[in-house]
PDB file of C-alpha atoms in Angstrom:
ATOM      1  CA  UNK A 176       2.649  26.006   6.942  1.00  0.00           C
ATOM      2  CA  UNK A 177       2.212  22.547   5.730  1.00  0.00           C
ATOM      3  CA  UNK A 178       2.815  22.574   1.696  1.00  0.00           C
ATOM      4  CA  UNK A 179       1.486  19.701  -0.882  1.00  0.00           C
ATOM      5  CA  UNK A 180       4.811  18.969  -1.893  1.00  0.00           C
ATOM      6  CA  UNK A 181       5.365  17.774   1.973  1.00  0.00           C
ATOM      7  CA  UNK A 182       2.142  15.842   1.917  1.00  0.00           C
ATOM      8  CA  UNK A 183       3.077  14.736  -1.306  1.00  0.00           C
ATOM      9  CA  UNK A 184       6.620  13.616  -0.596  1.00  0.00           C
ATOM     10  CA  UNK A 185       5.605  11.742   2.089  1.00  0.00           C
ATOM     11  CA  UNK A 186       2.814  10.062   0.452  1.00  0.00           C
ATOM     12  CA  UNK A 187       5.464   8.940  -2.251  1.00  0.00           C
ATOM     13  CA  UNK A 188       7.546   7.820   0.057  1.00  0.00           C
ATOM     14  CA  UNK A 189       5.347   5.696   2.331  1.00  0.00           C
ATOM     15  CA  UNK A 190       4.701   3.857  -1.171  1.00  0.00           C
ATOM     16  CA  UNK A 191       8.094   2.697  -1.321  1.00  0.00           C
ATOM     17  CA  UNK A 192       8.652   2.022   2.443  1.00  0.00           C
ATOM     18  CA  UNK A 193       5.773  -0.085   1.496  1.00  0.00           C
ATOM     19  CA  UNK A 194       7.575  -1.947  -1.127  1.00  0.00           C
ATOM     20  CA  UNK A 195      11.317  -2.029   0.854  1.00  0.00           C
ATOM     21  CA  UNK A 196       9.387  -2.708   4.236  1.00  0.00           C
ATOM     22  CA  UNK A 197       8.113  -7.135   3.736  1.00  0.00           C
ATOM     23  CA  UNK A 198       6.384  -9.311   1.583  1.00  0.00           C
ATOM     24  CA  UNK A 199       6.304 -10.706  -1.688  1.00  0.00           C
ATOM     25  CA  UNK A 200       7.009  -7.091  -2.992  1.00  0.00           C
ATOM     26  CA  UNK A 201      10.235  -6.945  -1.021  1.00  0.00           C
ATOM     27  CA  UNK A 202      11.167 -10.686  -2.097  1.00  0.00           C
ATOM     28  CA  UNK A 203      10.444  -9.841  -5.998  1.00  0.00           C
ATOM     29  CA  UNK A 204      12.935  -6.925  -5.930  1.00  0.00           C
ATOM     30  CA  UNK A 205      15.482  -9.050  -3.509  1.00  0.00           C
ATOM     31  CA  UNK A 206      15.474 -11.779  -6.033  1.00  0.00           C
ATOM     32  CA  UNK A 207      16.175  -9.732  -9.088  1.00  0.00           C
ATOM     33  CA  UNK A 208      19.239  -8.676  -7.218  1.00  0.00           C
ATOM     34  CA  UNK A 209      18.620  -5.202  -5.977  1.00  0.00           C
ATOM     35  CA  UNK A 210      20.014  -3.845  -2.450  1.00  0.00           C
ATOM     36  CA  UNK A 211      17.653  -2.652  -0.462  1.00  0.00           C
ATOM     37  CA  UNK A 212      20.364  -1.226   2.593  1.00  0.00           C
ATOM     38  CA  UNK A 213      18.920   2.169   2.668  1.00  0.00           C
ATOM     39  CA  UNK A 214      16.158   1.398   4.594  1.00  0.00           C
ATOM     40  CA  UNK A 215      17.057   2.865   7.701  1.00  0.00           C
ATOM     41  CA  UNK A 216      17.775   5.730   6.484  1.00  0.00           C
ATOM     42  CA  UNK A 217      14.522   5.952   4.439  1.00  0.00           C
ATOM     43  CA  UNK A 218      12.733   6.004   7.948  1.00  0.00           C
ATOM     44  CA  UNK A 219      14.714   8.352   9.226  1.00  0.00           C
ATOM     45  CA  UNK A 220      13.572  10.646   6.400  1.00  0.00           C
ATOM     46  CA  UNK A 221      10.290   9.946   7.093  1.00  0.00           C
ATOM     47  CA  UNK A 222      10.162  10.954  10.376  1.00  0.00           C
ATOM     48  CA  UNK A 223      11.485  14.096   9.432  1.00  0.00           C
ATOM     49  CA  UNK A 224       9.034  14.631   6.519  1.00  0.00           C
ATOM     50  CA  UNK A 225       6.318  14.017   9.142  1.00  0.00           C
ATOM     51  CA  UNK A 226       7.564  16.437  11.334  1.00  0.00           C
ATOM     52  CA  UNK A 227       7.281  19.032   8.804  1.00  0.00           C
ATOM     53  CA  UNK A 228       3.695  18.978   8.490  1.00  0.00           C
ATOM     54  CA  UNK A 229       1.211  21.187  10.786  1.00  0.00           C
ATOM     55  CA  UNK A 230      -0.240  18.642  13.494  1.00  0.00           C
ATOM     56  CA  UNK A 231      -3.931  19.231  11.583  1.00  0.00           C
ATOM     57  CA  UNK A 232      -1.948  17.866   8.561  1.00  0.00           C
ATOM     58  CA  UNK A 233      -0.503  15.283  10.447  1.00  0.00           C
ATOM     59  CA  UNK A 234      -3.114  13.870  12.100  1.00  0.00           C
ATOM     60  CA  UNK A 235      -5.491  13.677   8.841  1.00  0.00           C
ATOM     61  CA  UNK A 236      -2.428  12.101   6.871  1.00  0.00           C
ATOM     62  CA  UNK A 237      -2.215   9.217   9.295  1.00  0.00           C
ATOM     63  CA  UNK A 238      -5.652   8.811  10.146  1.00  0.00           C
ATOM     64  CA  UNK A 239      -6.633   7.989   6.686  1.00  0.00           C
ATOM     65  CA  UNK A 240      -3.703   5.516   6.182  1.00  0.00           C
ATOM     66  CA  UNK A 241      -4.351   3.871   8.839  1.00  0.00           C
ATOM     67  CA  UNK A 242      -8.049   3.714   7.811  1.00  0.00           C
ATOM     68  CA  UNK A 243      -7.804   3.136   3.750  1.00  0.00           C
ATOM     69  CA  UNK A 244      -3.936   2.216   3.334  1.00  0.00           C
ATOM     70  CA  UNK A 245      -3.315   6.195   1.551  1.00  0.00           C
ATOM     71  CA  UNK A 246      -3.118   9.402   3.301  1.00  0.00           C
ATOM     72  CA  UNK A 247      -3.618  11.080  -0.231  1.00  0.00           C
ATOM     73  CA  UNK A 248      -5.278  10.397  -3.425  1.00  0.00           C
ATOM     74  CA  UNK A 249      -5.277  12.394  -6.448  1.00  0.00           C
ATOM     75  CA  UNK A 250      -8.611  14.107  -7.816  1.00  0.00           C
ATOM     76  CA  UNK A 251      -8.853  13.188 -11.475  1.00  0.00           C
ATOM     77  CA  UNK A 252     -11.508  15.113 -13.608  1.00  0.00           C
ATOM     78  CA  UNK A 253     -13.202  16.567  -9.989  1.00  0.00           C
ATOM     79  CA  UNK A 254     -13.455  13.179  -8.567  1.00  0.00           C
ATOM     80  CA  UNK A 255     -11.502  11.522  -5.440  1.00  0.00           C
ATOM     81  CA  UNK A 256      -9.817   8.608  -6.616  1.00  0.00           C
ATOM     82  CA  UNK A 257     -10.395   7.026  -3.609  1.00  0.00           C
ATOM     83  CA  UNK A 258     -13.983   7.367  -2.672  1.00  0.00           C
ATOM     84  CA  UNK A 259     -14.587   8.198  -6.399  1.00  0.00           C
ATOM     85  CA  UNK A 260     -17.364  11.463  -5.016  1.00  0.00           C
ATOM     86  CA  UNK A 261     -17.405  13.935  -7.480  1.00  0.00           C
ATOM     87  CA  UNK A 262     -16.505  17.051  -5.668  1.00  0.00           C
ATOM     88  CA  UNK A 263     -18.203  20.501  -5.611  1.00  0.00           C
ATOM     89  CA  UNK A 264     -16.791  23.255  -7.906  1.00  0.00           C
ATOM     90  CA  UNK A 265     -15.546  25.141  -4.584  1.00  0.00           C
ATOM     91  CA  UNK A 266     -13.587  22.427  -3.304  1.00  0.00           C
ATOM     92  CA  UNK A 267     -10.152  23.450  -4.046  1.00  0.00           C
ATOM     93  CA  UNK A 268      -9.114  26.995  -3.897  1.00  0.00           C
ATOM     94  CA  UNK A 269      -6.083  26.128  -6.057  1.00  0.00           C
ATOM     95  CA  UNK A 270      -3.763  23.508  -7.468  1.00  0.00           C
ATOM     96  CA  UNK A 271      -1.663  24.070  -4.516  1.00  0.00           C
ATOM     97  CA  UNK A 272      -4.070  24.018  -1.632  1.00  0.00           C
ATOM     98  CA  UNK A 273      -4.377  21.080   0.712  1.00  0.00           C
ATOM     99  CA  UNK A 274      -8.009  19.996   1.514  1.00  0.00           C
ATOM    100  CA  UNK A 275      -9.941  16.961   2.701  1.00  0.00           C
ATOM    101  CA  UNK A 276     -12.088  15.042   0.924  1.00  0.00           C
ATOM    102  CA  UNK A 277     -15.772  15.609   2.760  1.00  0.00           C
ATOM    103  CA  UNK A 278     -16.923  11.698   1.980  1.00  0.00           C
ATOM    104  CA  UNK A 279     -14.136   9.820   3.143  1.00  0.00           C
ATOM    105  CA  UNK A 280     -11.424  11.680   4.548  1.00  0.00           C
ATOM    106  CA  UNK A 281      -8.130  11.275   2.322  1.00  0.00           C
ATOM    107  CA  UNK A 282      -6.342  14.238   1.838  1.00  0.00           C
ATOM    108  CA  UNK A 283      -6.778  15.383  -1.681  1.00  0.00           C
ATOM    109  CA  UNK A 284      -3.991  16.132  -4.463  1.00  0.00           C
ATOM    110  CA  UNK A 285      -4.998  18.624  -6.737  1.00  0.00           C
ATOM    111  CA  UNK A 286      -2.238  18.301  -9.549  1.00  0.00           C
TER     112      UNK A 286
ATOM    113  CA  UNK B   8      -2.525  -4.929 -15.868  1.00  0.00           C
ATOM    114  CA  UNK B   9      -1.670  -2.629 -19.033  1.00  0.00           C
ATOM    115  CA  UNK B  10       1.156  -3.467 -21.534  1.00  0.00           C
ATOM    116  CA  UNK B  11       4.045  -0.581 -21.238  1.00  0.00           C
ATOM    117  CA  UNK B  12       5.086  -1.259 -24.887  1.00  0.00           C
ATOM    118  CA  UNK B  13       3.001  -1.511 -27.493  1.00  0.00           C
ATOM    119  CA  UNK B  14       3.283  -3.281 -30.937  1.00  0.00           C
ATOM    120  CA  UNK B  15       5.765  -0.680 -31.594  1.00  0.00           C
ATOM    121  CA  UNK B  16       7.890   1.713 -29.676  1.00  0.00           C
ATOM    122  CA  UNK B  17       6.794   5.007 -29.912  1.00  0.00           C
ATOM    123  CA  UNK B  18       9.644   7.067 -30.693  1.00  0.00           C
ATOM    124  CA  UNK B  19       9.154   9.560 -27.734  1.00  0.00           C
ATOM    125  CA  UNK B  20       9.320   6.617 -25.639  1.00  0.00           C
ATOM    126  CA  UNK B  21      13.080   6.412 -26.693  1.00  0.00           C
ATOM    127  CA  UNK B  22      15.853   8.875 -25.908  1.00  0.00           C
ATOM    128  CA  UNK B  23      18.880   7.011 -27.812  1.00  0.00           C
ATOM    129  CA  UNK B  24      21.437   9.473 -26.822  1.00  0.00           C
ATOM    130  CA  UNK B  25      21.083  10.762 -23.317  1.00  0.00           C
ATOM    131  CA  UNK B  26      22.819  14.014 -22.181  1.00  0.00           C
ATOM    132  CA  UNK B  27      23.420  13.508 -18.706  1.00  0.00           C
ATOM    133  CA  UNK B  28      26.873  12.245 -17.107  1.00  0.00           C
ATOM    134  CA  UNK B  29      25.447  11.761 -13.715  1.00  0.00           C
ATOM    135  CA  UNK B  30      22.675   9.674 -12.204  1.00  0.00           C
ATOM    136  CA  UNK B  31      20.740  12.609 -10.998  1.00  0.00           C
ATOM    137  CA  UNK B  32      21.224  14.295 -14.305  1.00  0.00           C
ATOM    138  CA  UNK B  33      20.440  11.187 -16.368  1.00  0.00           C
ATOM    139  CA  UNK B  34      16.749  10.547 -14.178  1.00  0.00           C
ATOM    140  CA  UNK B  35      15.711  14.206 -14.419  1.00  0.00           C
ATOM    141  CA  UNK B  36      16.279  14.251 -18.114  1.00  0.00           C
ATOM    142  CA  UNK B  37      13.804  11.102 -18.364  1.00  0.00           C
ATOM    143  CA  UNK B  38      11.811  12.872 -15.868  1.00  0.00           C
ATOM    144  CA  UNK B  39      11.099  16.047 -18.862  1.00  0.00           C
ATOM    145  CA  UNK B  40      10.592  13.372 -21.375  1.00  0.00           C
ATOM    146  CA  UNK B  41       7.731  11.551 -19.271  1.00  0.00           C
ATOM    147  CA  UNK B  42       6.304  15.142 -18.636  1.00  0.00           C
ATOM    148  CA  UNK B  43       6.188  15.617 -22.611  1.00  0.00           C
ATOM    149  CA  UNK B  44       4.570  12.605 -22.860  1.00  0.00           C
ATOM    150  CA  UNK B  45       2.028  13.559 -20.622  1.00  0.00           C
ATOM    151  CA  UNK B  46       2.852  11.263 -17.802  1.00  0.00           C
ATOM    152  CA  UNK B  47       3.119  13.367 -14.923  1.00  0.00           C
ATOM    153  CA  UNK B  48       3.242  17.523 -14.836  1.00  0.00           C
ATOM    154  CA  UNK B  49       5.293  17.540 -11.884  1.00  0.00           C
ATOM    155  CA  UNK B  50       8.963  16.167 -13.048  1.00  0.00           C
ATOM    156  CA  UNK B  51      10.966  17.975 -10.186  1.00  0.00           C
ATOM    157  CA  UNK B  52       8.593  15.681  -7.581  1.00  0.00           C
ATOM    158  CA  UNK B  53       9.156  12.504 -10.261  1.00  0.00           C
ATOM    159  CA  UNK B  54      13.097  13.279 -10.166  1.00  0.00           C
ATOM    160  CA  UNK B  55      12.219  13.197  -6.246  1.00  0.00           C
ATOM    161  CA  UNK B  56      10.374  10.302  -6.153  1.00  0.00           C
ATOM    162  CA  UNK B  57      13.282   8.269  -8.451  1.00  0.00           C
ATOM    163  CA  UNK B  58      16.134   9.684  -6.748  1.00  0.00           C
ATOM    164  CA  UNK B  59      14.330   8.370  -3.105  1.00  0.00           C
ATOM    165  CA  UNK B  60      14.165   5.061  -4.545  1.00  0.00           C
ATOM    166  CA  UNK B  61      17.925   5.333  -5.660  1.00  0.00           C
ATOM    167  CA  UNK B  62      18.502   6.181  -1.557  1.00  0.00           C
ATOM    168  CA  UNK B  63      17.293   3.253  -0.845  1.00  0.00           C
ATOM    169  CA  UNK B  64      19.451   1.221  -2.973  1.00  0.00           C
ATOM    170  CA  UNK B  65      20.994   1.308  -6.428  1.00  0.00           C
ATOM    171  CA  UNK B  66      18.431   0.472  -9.421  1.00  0.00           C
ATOM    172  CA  UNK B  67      21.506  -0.943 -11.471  1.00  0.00           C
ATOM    173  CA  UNK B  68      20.922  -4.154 -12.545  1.00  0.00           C
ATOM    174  CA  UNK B  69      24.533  -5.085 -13.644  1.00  0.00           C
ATOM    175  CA  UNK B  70      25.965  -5.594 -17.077  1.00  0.00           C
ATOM    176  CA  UNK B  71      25.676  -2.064 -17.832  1.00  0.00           C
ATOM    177  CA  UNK B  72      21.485  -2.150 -17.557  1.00  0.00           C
ATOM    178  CA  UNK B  73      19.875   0.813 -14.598  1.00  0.00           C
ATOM    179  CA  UNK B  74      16.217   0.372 -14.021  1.00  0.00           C
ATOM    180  CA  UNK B  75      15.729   3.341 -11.946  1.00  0.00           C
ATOM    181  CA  UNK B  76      11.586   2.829 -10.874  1.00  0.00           C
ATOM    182  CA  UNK B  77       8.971   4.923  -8.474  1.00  0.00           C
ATOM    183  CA  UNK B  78       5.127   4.890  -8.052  1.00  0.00           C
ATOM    184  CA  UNK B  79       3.565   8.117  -7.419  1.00  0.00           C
ATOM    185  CA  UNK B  80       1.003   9.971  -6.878  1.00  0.00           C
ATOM    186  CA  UNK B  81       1.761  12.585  -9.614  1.00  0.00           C
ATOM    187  CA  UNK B  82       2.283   9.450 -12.267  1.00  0.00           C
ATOM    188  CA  UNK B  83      -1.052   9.525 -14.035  1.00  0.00           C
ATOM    189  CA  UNK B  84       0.146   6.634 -16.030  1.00  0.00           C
ATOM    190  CA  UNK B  85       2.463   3.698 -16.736  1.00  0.00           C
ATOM    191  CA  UNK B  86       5.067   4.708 -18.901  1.00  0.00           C
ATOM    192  CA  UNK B  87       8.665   2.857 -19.598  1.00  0.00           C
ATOM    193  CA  UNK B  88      11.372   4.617 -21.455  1.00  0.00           C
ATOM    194  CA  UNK B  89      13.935   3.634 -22.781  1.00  0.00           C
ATOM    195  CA  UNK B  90      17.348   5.887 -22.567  1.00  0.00           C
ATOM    196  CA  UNK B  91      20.725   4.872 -23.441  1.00  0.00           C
ATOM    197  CA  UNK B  92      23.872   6.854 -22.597  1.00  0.00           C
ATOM    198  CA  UNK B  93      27.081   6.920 -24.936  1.00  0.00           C
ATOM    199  CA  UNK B  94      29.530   7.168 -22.299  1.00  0.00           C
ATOM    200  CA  UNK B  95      28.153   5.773 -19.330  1.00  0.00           C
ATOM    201  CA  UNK B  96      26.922   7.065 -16.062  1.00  0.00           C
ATOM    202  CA  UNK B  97      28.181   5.809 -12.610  1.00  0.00           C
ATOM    203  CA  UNK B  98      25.207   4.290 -11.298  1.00  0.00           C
ATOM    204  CA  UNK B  99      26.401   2.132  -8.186  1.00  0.00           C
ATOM    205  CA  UNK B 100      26.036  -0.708  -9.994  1.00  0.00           C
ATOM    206  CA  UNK B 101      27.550  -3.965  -7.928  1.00  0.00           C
ATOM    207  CA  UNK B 102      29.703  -5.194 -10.418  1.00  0.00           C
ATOM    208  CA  UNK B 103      31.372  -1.648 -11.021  1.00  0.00           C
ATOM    209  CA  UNK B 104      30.056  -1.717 -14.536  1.00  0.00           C
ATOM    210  CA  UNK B 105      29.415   2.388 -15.870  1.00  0.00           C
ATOM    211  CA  UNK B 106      24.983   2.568 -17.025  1.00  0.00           C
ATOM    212  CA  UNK B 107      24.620   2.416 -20.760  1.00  0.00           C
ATOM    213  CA  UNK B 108      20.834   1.509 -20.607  1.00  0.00           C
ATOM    214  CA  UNK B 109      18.500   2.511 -18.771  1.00  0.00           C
ATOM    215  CA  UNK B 110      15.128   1.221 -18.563  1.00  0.00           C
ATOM    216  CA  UNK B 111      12.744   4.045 -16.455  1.00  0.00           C
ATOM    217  CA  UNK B 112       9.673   2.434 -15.509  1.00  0.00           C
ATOM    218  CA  UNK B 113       7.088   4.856 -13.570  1.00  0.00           C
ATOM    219  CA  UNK B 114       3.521   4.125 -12.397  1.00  0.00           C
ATOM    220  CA  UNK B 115       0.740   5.795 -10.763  1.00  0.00           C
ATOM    221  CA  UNK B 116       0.128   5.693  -7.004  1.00  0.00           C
ATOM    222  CA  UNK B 117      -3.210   3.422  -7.698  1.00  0.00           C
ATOM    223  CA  UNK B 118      -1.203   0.120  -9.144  1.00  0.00           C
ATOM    224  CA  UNK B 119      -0.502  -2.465  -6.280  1.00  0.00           C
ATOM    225  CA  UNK B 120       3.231  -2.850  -4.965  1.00  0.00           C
ATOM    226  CA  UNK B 121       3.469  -6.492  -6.568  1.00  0.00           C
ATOM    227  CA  UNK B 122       2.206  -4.851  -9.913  1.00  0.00           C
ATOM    228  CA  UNK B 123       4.876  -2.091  -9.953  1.00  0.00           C
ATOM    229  CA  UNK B 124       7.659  -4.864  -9.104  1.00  0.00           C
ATOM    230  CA  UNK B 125       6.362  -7.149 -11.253  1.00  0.00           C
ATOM    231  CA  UNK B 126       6.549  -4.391 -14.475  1.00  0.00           C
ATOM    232  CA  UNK B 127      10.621  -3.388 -12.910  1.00  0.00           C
ATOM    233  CA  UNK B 128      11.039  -7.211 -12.944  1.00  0.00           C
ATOM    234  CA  UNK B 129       9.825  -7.333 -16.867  1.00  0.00           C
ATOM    235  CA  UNK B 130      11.888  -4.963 -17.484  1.00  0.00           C
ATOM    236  CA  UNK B 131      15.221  -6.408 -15.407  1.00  0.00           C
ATOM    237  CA  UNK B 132      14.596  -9.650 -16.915  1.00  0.00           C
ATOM    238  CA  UNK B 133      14.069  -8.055 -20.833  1.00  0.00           C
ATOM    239  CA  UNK B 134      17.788  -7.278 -20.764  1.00  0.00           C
ATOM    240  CA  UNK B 135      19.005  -9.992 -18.811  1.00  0.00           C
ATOM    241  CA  UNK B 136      19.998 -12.064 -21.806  1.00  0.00           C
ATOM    242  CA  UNK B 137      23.268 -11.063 -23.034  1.00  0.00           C
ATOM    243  CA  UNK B 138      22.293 -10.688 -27.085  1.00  0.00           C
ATOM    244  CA  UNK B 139      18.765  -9.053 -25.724  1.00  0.00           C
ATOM    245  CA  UNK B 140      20.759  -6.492 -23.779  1.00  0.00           C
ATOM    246  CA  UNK B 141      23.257  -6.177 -26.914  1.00  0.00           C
ATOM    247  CA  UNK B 142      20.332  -5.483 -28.975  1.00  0.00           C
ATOM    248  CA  UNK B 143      18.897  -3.009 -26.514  1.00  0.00           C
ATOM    249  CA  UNK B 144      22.286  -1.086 -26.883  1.00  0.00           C
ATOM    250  CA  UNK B 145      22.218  -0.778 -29.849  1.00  0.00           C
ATOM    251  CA  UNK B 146      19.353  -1.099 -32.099  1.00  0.00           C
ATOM    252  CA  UNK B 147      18.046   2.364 -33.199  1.00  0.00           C
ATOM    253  CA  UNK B 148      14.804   0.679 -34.596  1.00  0.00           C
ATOM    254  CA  UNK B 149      11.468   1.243 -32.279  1.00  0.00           C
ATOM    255  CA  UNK B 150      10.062  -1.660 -33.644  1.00  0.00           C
ATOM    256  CA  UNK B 151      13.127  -4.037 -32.740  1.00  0.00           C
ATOM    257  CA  UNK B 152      13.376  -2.333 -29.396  1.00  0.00           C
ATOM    258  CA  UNK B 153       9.295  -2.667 -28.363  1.00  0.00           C
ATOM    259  CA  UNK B 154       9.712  -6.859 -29.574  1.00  0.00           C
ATOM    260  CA  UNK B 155      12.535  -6.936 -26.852  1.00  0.00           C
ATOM    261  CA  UNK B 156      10.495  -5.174 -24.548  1.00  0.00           C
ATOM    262  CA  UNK B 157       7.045  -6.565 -24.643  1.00  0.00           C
ATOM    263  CA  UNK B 158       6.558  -8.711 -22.123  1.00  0.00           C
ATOM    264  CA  UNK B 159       6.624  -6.009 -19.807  1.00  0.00           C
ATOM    265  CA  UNK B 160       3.467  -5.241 -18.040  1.00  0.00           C
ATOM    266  CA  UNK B 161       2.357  -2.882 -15.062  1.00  0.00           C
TER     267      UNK B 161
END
């Protein structure tokens, strides 16, 4: 069973593949003198964080960063952060429970 | 873009005497302290999230200076503390030279790659000067400490 601190990990970690991966992000933290040699092994770990989650999971995760650039967003007083709905009362069964927002499709954090 | 240091340092924002011996010890103590301050409420997934970013290469800046960083999604604000270590934690650092300072600078999943760099790079580049960094070490006034720090910006 797919848990939010998966979905969660792996969002958090695509954020700084995104950093270590090109650009003027990757330049900036080259030129203050950082390493960036674990980045191999960064992707490894993602691969295996992606095979952790149930293919339902999976699939939603990557369809909405390949759509929007995030597979998650949090919900911040009821409201996506990324499509910024307000969402119904009956949303989210818990803190812990994965669900979708309806509107645009990100997968929603709760906490 | 929101200043990380204010006018003055709040004290909370300043752990002048950090417990930890190791580099996972030292980043989930600041971890605890940005949960008090109400940065995150998941510090086990912020200790995660730093220690990832450690993986993919050491955050030590040299000359003593760590500026261990992460964005993520259970950051619900920018926040930099400020920690500073007695003894000295092995950190990885390049030149060999034990942490003394270190400069945690966290920011929610929303802020832009460039922006997050550009706040680490504030913060590398605040102790980069040798009497800055000398002053970081060792002042124990908030005030003195948020002057050397405010240029940095997330």
């Amino acid at each position: 069973m797919t848990s939010w601190i998966d979905v969660v990990g792996l969002h958090d970690l695509d954020l700084l593949l995104e950093e270590a991966r090109g650009g003027g992000a990757r330049q900036r933290t080259l030129s203050l003198g950082f390493r960036l040699g674990g980045l191999a092994a960064l992707e490894r770990s993602r691969v295996r964080l992606q095979a952790r989650l149930d293919g339902r999971w999976a699939h939603a995760y990557e369809r909405a960063q390949r759509r929007y650039g995030r597979g998650v967003v949090a919900v911040r007083d009821r409201v996506c952060q990324g499509c910024f709905i307000t969402l119904p009362t009956c949303a989210a069964a818990s803190r812990d429970s994965l669900t979708v927002c309806e509107s645009c499709g990100r997968i929603l954090s709760w906490r | 873009m929101s200043i990380l240091v204010g006018p003055a340092l709040h004290p909370a924002h300043l752990i002048p005497d950090l417990k930890g011996h190791s580099r996972v010890s030292v980043l989930g103590e600041l971890a605890r302290q940005a949960q008090r301050l109400g940065a995150t409420r998941e510090p086990a997934m912020l200790r995660s999230a730093l220690l990832m970013r450690e993986r993919l290469g050491s955050t030590a800046a040299g000359h003593g200076c760590a500026v261990p960083n992460a964005r993520s999604l259970l950051v619900t604000r920018s926040v930099l503390l400020v920690g500073r270590s007695r003894g000295g934690v092995e950190w990885g650092a390049e030149d060999g030279a034990a942490v003394r300072l270190v400069l945690l600078v966290i920011s929610p999943a929303e802020t832009s790659a460039p922006g997050h760099v550009a706040a680490v790079a504030g913060a590398v580049e605040a102790a980069r000067p040798v009497r800055a960094r000398q002053r970081l070490f060792d002042s124990d006034s908030p005030g003195e400490i948020a002057e050397l720090l405010g240029a940095v910006r997330a």
